[in-house]
Structures are given as structure tokens and as C-alpha cells.
Short mmCIF file of C-alpha atoms in Angstrom, two decimals:
data_model
loop_
_atom_site.label_atom_id
_atom_site.label_comp_id
_atom_site.label_asym_id
_atom_site.label_seq_id
_atom_site.Cartn_x
_atom_site.Cartn_y
_atom_site.Cartn_z
CA MET A 1 -17.34 4.22 -11.79
CA ALA A 2 -14.20 5.63 -9.83
CA LYS A 3 -11.35 6.39 -11.91
CA LYS A 4 -8.13 4.16 -10.97
CA LYS A 5 -5.41 5.78 -9.25
CA TYR A 6 -1.81 4.89 -8.61
CA TYR A 7 -0.25 5.49 -5.31
CA ALA A 8 3.48 5.77 -5.19
CA TYR A 9 5.45 5.09 -1.80
CA SER A 10 8.83 5.66 -0.64
CA PHE A 11 10.91 4.97 2.64
CA GLY A 12 14.37 4.05 3.08
CA LYS A 13 15.48 2.12 0.16
CA GLU A 14 11.78 0.67 -0.24
CA ARG A 15 9.90 2.08 -3.01
CA GLY A 16 6.71 1.10 -4.89
CA ILE A 17 3.49 1.69 -7.15
CA THR A 18 0.27 -0.19 -5.95
CA ASP A 19 -2.99 0.58 -7.76
CA ASN A 20 -5.25 0.61 -4.77
CA TRP A 21 -5.19 2.61 -1.70
CA PRO A 22 -5.75 0.25 1.35
CA GLU A 23 -2.63 -1.50 0.08
CA CYS A 24 -0.68 1.72 -0.05
CA GLN A 25 -2.06 2.78 3.14
CA GLN A 26 -0.93 -0.78 4.85
CA ILE A 27 2.36 -0.63 3.51
CA VAL A 28 3.31 3.14 4.73
CA SER A 29 1.58 2.72 8.05
CA ARG A 30 4.76 0.04 9.09
CA ALA A 31 7.10 2.59 8.08
CA PRO A 32 7.67 5.91 10.00
CA GLY A 33 8.55 8.65 7.81
CA ALA A 34 7.35 7.17 4.53
CA LYS A 35 6.45 9.12 1.70
CA TYR A 36 3.12 8.61 -0.33
CA LYS A 37 1.28 10.08 -3.36
CA GLY A 38 -1.35 9.40 -5.54
CA PHE A 39 -1.34 9.74 -9.31
CA GLU A 40 -3.49 9.39 -12.16
CA THR A 41 -0.85 7.35 -14.08
CA GLN A 42 1.42 4.77 -13.49
CA GLY A 43 4.18 6.67 -15.46
CA GLU A 44 3.58 9.63 -13.41
CA ALA A 45 3.93 7.79 -10.36
CA GLU A 46 7.13 6.53 -11.56
CA ARG A 47 8.39 9.90 -12.73
CA TRP A 48 7.93 11.10 -9.07
CA LEU A 49 9.54 8.34 -7.34
CA ALA A 50 12.43 8.76 -10.00
CA ALA A 51 12.63 12.64 -8.86
CA GLY A 52 13.09 11.57 -5.36
CA ALA A 53 9.51 11.26 -4.02
CA ASP A 54 9.64 15.02 -3.27
CA TYR A 55 6.41 16.38 -1.99
CA LYS A 56 7.12 19.86 -3.54
CA ILE A 57 6.79 18.28 -7.25
CA LYS A 58 2.94 18.16 -7.86
CA HIS A 59 3.12 16.55 -11.22
CA ILE A 60 6.05 15.34 -13.45
CA ALA A 61 5.14 15.45 -17.14
CA GLY A 62 5.91 12.48 -19.40
CA GLU A 63 6.68 15.11 -22.28
CA ASP A 64 9.02 18.14 -22.44
CA GLY A 65 7.27 21.38 -23.54
CA VAL A 66 5.66 24.16 -22.05
CA TYR A 67 2.50 23.86 -19.73
CA PHE A 68 -0.08 26.30 -18.61
CA ASP A 69 -2.96 26.59 -16.00
CA ALA A 70 -5.29 28.83 -14.31
CA GLY A 71 -7.11 28.85 -10.92
CA THR A 72 -9.18 30.63 -8.53
CA GLY A 73 -9.10 28.48 -5.34
CA ALA A 74 -6.44 30.41 -3.45
CA GLY A 75 -8.94 33.12 -2.37
CA ASN A 76 -6.75 35.62 -4.09
CA GLY A 77 -8.88 36.20 -7.64
CA VAL A 78 -7.45 34.23 -10.70
CA GLN A 79 -3.75 33.55 -10.57
CA ILE A 80 -1.91 31.81 -13.48
CA ASN A 81 1.04 29.46 -14.00
CA VAL A 82 3.35 28.23 -16.75
CA ALA A 83 5.60 25.71 -16.12
CA ASP A 84 8.04 23.19 -17.79
CA ALA A 85 7.58 19.49 -17.57
CA ARG A 86 8.84 19.00 -13.84
CA GLY A 87 6.61 22.11 -12.63
CA ILE A 88 9.19 24.72 -12.63
CA GLY A 89 7.64 28.13 -13.22
CA LEU A 90 8.64 29.81 -16.36
CA LEU A 91 6.50 32.95 -16.24
CA TRP A 92 9.83 35.16 -15.02
CA GLN A 93 10.76 34.72 -18.91
CA VAL A 94 7.96 37.11 -19.62
CA ILE A 95 6.74 38.94 -16.68
CA PRO A 96 8.78 41.02 -14.46
CA GLU A 97 9.61 38.96 -11.23
CA ASN A 98 8.44 41.50 -9.05
CA GLU A 99 4.90 41.15 -10.33
CA LEU A 100 4.90 37.39 -9.42
CA ASN A 101 3.76 36.01 -6.07
CA GLU A 102 6.11 33.97 -3.98
CA LYS A 103 5.18 31.05 -5.94
CA GLY A 104 6.31 32.31 -9.18
CA HIS A 105 2.37 32.90 -10.39
CA TYR A 106 0.80 35.78 -11.70
CA ALA A 107 -2.34 37.30 -10.02
CA ALA A 108 -5.08 38.49 -12.42
CA PRO A 109 -7.52 39.84 -10.09
CA GLY A 110 -11.07 40.91 -11.53
CA THR A 111 -10.91 38.56 -14.20
CA THR A 112 -12.46 35.22 -14.92
CA ASN A 113 -10.96 31.66 -14.71
CA ASN A 114 -11.37 31.44 -18.25
CA PHE A 115 -9.80 34.61 -19.20
CA GLY A 116 -6.55 33.29 -16.88
CA GLU A 117 -6.56 30.43 -18.99
CA LEU A 118 -6.29 32.51 -22.21
CA LEU A 119 -3.77 34.88 -20.54
CA ALA A 120 -1.56 31.73 -19.46
CA CYS A 121 -1.75 30.20 -23.01
CA LYS A 122 -0.65 33.57 -24.50
CA TYR A 123 2.53 33.29 -22.06
CA ALA A 124 3.22 29.65 -22.88
CA LEU A 125 3.00 30.51 -26.36
CA LYS A 126 5.66 33.29 -25.97
CA ILE A 127 8.01 31.46 -24.06
CA ALA A 128 7.73 28.28 -26.44
CA ILE A 129 8.31 30.65 -29.05
CA ARG A 130 11.10 32.22 -27.84
CA SER A 131 12.85 29.01 -26.47
CA GLY A 132 12.31 27.11 -29.54
CA ILE A 133 9.69 24.38 -27.94
CA HIS A 134 7.22 22.95 -29.94
CA LYS A 135 4.86 21.39 -27.89
CA VAL A 136 2.61 23.65 -25.28
CA PHE A 137 0.06 21.85 -23.00
CA GLY A 138 -2.99 22.86 -21.34
CA ASP A 139 -6.15 21.34 -19.66
CA SER A 140 -9.13 24.03 -20.99
CA ALA A 141 -10.81 22.64 -24.13
CA LEU A 142 -12.47 25.92 -24.41
CA ILE A 143 -9.19 27.81 -24.73
CA LEU A 144 -7.29 25.19 -26.79
CA ASP A 145 -10.26 24.06 -29.49
CA TYR A 146 -12.05 27.81 -29.62
CA TRP A 147 -10.29 30.94 -28.08
CA SER A 148 -6.81 30.49 -29.14
CA LYS A 149 -8.04 30.01 -32.58
CA GLY A 150 -10.23 33.04 -32.62
CA TYR A 151 -13.60 31.33 -32.14
CA ILE A 152 -14.79 33.60 -29.52
CA LYS A 153 -18.72 34.58 -28.93
CA LYS A 154 -19.41 38.17 -29.57
CA ASP A 155 -21.32 38.45 -26.05
CA VAL A 156 -17.96 38.17 -24.42
CA ASN A 157 -16.40 41.31 -23.06
CA GLU A 158 -14.16 43.15 -25.64
CA GLU A 159 -10.96 42.57 -23.53
CA THR A 160 -11.23 38.59 -23.78
CA ARG A 161 -11.97 38.88 -27.38
CA GLU A 162 -8.59 41.28 -27.66
CA LEU A 163 -6.67 38.63 -25.97
CA ALA A 164 -8.01 36.11 -27.95
CA GLY A 165 -6.95 37.97 -31.20
CA GLU A 166 -3.51 38.03 -30.07
CA VAL A 167 -3.20 34.60 -28.68
CA LYS A 168 -4.84 33.40 -32.28
CA LYS A 169 -1.84 35.05 -33.90
CA LEU A 170 0.75 33.75 -31.29
CA ARG A 171 -0.83 30.33 -32.05
CA TRP A 172 -0.65 30.87 -35.87
CA GLN A 173 3.16 31.88 -35.34
CA PHE A 174 3.89 28.63 -33.07
CA GLU A 175 2.04 26.44 -35.28
CA GLN A 176 3.97 27.55 -38.50
CA GLY A 177 7.11 26.96 -36.82
CA GLY A 178 6.19 23.35 -36.34
CA GLY A 179 4.45 23.88 -32.67
CA ARG A 180 1.62 22.07 -31.55
CA LEU A 181 -1.23 22.95 -28.71
CA ILE A 182 -2.14 19.66 -26.82
CA LYS A 183 -4.94 18.67 -24.22
CA ILE A 184 -4.10 16.98 -21.00
CA SER A 185 -6.23 16.32 -18.03
CA GLY A 186 -5.96 18.93 -15.22
CA GLY A 187 -4.65 16.18 -12.95
CA SER A 188 -1.76 15.72 -15.01
CA ASN A 189 -0.49 19.03 -15.53
CA PRO A 190 2.83 20.14 -14.00
CA ALA A 191 1.64 23.93 -14.37
CA ASP A 192 -1.50 22.73 -12.06
CA LEU A 193 -2.29 25.31 -9.34
CA GLY A 194 -3.34 22.79 -7.04
CA PHE A 195 -6.98 24.02 -7.02
CA HIS A 196 -8.34 21.01 -9.02
CA LYS A 197 -10.49 18.49 -6.58
CA GLY A 198 -10.22 14.76 -6.71
#
């Protein structure tokens, strides 16, 4: 069964949300210049409309916090992103700006996507600790449930195991200060690099 989607539309002073594409298509086809976008939740569709139906905004999270993601879909190896709830990049706080690309992402060529997720988690934790933020969100169960807790197989390369050790220490520090790491879906992640399908 297909996942239910919500379609937000905006033209002139008219704004609305429908839960089916044919209805949205019918509405926007009669309105030149209409903006429309599909979302996983009605709340996310509402937040996109409230933010001005701006196509630059991929996701607007329902909760404040620090969000992280990694991806390989741009053809330039692994890239990582750390952002706030509106999708505004935060990596400049922990990585020199001249090492970030034009989108504010950090390229980690020669690594795996899982290594990138772990690296992004590291920077998200550093930013959250430094800023006094108590929620960090990611979409990788492997990172949140295992590697960031130090549960990593011995046959994983040494660089990744060392990074997992660093992240475990940061996570402990973060949680001692009342912080929580929370799993969200990739399609609802404001740090999403846009490489998810569907």
C-alpha cells in the first residue's frame, strides 16, 4: 500500500492542502504561477505554506533542534549536512567555510554513506552541545541505535571505529546535559541532501 502524501498549493491569496495528487493537479492547472509540493505529513505541508511556499525550503521540521544527514546522490562522493529545523546549514560553526561547498555541505570523498552519517552526527552533537540545544535528529537507525553508542563490529575499518569512539563520547556528554538523539524519516529531515527517492 502506498504511503499517504499531502500536497500543499499556493497561488495569489489561495492556499490549501489536499491528500491526493489528482485534486492538487486540477487546482494548480487552472492557476498560472501556482506553487505546489508533496509532503509526508500534513503538519509539514502547513509549515511549508506558512513559510511562504518557498521551493528552496525542502523540509521544515516540527521541532527545534539540530538535524543531520549524509548522501551520495550528487555524484561527488559522500556529502554531509547539519541544519536547523528550517533547513538552514550549521556546519560553518564547526568546519571552516572554505571547506564547505556552495550549499554549505561538507564533502567526504572516499568514504561510505554510513561513515558520512556518523561524521554528520559528530558535528551535529558538537553544535548542539556548544549551543545548548537538547535535541539532535537523524534518519539513520544504524548510527542512532548502534554506532553512536559504540556498538560497531570489529571488521569495520579502523577509521570508522575511531570516529564511532569519538561520537560515543560526544553522545555521552550530550545526554549527560539532558540531550536526546531522535530518529526521524529521511523525507522529513530538514538536513536531507535531496537524494531520497519517493
